[in-house]
mmCIF file of C-alpha atoms in Angstrom:
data_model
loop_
_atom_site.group_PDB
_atom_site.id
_atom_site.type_symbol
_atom_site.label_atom_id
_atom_site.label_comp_id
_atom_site.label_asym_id
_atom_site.label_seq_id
_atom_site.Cartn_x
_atom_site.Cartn_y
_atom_site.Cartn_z
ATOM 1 C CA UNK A 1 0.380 -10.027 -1.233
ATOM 2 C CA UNK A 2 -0.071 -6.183 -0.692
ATOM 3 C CA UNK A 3 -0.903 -3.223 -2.766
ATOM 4 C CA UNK A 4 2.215 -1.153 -3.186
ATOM 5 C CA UNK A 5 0.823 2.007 -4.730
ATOM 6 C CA UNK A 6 -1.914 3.570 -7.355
ATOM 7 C CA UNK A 7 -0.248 5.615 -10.128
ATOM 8 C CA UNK A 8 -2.533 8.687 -11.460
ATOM 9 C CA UNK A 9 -1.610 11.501 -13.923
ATOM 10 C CA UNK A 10 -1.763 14.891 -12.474
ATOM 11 C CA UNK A 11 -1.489 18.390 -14.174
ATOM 12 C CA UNK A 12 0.014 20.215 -11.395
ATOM 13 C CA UNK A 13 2.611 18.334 -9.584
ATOM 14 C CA UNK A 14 3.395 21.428 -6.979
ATOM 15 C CA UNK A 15 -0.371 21.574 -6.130
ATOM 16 C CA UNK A 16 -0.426 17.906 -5.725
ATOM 17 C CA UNK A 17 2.199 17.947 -3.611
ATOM 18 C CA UNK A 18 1.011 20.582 -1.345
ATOM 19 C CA UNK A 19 -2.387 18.962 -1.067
ATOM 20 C CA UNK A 20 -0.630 16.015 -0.184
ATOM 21 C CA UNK A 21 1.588 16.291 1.817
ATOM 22 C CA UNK A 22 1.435 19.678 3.496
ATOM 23 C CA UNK A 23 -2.529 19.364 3.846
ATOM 24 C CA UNK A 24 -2.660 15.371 4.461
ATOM 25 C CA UNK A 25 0.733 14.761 5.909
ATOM 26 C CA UNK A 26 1.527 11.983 3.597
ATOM 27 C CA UNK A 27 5.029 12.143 3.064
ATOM 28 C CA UNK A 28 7.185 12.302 -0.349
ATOM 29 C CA UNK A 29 9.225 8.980 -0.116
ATOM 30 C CA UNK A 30 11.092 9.279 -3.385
ATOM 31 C CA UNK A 31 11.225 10.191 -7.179
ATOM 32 C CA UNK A 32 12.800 9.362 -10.207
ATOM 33 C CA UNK A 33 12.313 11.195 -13.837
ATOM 34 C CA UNK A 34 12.027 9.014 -16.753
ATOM 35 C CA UNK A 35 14.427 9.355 -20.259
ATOM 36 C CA UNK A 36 11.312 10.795 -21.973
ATOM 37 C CA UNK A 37 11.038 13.500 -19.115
ATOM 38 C CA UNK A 38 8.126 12.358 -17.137
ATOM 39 C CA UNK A 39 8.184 13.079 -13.560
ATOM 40 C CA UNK A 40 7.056 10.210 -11.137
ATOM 41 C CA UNK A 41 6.491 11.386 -7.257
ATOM 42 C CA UNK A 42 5.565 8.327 -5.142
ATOM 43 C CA UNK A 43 3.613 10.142 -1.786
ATOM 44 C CA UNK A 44 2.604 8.009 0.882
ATOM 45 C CA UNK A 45 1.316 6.378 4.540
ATOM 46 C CA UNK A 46 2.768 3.793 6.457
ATOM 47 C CA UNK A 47 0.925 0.816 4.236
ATOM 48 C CA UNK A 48 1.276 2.608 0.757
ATOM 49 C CA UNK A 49 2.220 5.254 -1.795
ATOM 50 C CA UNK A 50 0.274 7.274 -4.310
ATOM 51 C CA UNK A 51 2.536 7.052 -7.649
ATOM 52 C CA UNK A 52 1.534 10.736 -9.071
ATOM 53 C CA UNK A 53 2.525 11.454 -13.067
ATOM 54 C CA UNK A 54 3.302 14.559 -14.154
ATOM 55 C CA UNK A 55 4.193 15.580 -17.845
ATOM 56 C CA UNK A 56 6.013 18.905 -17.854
ATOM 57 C CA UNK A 57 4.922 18.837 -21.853
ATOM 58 C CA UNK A 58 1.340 18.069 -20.914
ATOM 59 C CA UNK A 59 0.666 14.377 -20.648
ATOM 60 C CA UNK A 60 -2.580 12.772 -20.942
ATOM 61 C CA UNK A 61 -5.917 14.604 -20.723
ATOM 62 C CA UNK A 62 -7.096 13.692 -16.908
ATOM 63 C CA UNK A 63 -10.398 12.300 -16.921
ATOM 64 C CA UNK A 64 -10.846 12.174 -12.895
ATOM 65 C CA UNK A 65 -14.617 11.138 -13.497
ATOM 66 C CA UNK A 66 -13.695 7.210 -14.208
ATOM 67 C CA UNK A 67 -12.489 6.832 -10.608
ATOM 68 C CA UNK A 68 -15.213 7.202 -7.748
ATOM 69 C CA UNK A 69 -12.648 7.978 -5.349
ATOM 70 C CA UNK A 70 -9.593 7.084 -3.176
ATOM 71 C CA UNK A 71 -9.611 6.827 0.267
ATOM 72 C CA UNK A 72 -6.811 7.823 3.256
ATOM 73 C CA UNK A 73 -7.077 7.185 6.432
ATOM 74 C CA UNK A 74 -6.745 9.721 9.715
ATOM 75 C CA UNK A 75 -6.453 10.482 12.944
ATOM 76 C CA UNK A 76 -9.007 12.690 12.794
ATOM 77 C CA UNK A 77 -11.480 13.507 10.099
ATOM 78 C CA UNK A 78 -12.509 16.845 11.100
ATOM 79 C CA UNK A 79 -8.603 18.408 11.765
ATOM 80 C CA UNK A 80 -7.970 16.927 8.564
ATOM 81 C CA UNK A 81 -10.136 18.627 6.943
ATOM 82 C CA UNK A 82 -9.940 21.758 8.289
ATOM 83 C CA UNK A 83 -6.046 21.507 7.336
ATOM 84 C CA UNK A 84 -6.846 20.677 3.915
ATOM 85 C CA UNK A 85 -9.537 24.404 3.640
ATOM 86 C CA UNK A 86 -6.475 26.232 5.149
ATOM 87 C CA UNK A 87 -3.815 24.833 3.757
ATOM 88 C CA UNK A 88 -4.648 23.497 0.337
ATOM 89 C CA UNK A 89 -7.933 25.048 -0.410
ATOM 90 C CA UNK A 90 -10.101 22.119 -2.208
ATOM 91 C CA UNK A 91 -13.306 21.941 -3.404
ATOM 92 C CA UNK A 92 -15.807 20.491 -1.057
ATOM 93 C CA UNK A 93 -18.025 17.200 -2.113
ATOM 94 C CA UNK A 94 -19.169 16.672 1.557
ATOM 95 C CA UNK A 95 -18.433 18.000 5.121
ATOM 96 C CA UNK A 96 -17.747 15.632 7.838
ATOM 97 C CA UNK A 97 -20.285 13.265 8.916
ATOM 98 C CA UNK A 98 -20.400 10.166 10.982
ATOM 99 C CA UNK A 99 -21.349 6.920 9.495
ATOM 100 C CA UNK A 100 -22.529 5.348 12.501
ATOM 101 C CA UNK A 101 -23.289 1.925 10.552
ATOM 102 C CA UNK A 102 -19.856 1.357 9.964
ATOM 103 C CA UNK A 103 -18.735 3.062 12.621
ATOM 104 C CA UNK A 104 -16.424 5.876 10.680
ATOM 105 C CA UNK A 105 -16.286 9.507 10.231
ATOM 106 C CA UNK A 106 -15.716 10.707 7.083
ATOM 107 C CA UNK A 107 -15.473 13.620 4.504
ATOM 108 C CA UNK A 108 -14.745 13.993 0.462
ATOM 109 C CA UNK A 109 -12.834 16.485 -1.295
ATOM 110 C CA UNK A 110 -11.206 16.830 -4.185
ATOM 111 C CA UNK A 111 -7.522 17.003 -4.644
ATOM 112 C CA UNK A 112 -5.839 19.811 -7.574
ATOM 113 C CA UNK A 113 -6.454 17.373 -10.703
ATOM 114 C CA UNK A 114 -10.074 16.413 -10.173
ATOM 115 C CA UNK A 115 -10.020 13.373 -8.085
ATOM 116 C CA UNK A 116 -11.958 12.466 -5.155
ATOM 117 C CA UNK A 117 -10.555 12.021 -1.779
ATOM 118 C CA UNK A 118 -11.971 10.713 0.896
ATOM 119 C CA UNK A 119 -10.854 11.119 4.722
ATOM 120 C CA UNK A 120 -11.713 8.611 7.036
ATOM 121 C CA UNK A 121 -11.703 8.120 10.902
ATOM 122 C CA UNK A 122 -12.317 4.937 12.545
ATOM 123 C CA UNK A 123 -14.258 5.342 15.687
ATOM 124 C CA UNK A 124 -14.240 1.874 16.659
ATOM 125 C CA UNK A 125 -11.006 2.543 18.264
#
C-alpha cells in the first residue's frame, strides 16, 4: 500500500504553481477540470503528488490552520530555500536549522494559501 497524493483547496492556483514547481521543482504531472468547473492540478516527486483544488468561482473558505504542516523532501535545505525567497517569495516560519537528533536539516515556510511547508535534508546520507 502507498499514499498516492493529498488533495488541498487553494485560492490561487498560478501562485501555487509557481511556488511549486518553479521554487520546489516538483513537477506538474497532469490535470483534469471537473463538469462543475473545478480545476484539479496534481504536482509532484518521484513517490507522490499534491492534488491542489482550485475554484475559479471561489470554492471553500481555506482554513490552513487545521493542518500542522506537509513535508517535501530535498537535496538541499538551504538552496531550497533560498530558491523559494527568490523565486516565490513566502513567508518565513523558520530559517534553516539542523536537527542533529534526527539527523536532518530543515526549514518551514508557507506556501500562497496558508499552509505550512516544510523542507527537509537528510544528512545521514
Amino acid at each position: 500500500m502507498d499514499v498516492i497524493h493529498t488533495a488541498l483547496w487553494v485560492s490561487d492556483l498560478d501562485r501555487t504553481r509557481e511556488f511549486y514547481c518553479d521554487g520546489l521543482g516538483l513537477t506538474e504531472n497532469w490535470s483534469f477540470t471537473t463538469d462543475d468547473g473545478v480545476e484539479n492540478v496534481y504536482i509532484g516527486g518521484e513517490n507522490a503528488e499534491f492534488q491542489f483544488k482550485y475554484d475559479p468561482e471561489g470554492g471553500p473558505d481555506i482554513d490552513s490552520g487545521t493542518m500542522a504542516h506537509v513535508a517535501v523532501g530535498v537535496e538541499s535545505a538551504d538552496d531550497t530555500f533560498e530558491r523559494l525567497l527568490e523565486r516565490a517569495d513566502p513567508a518565513v516560519q523558520a530559517e534553516p536549522e539542523t536537527m542533529a537528533h534526527i539527523d536532518r536539516r530543515v526549514a518551514f515556510v508557507e506556501d500562497p494559501n496558508g499552509y505550512v511547508v516544510e523542507l527537509v535534508e537528510r544528512l545521514d546520507r
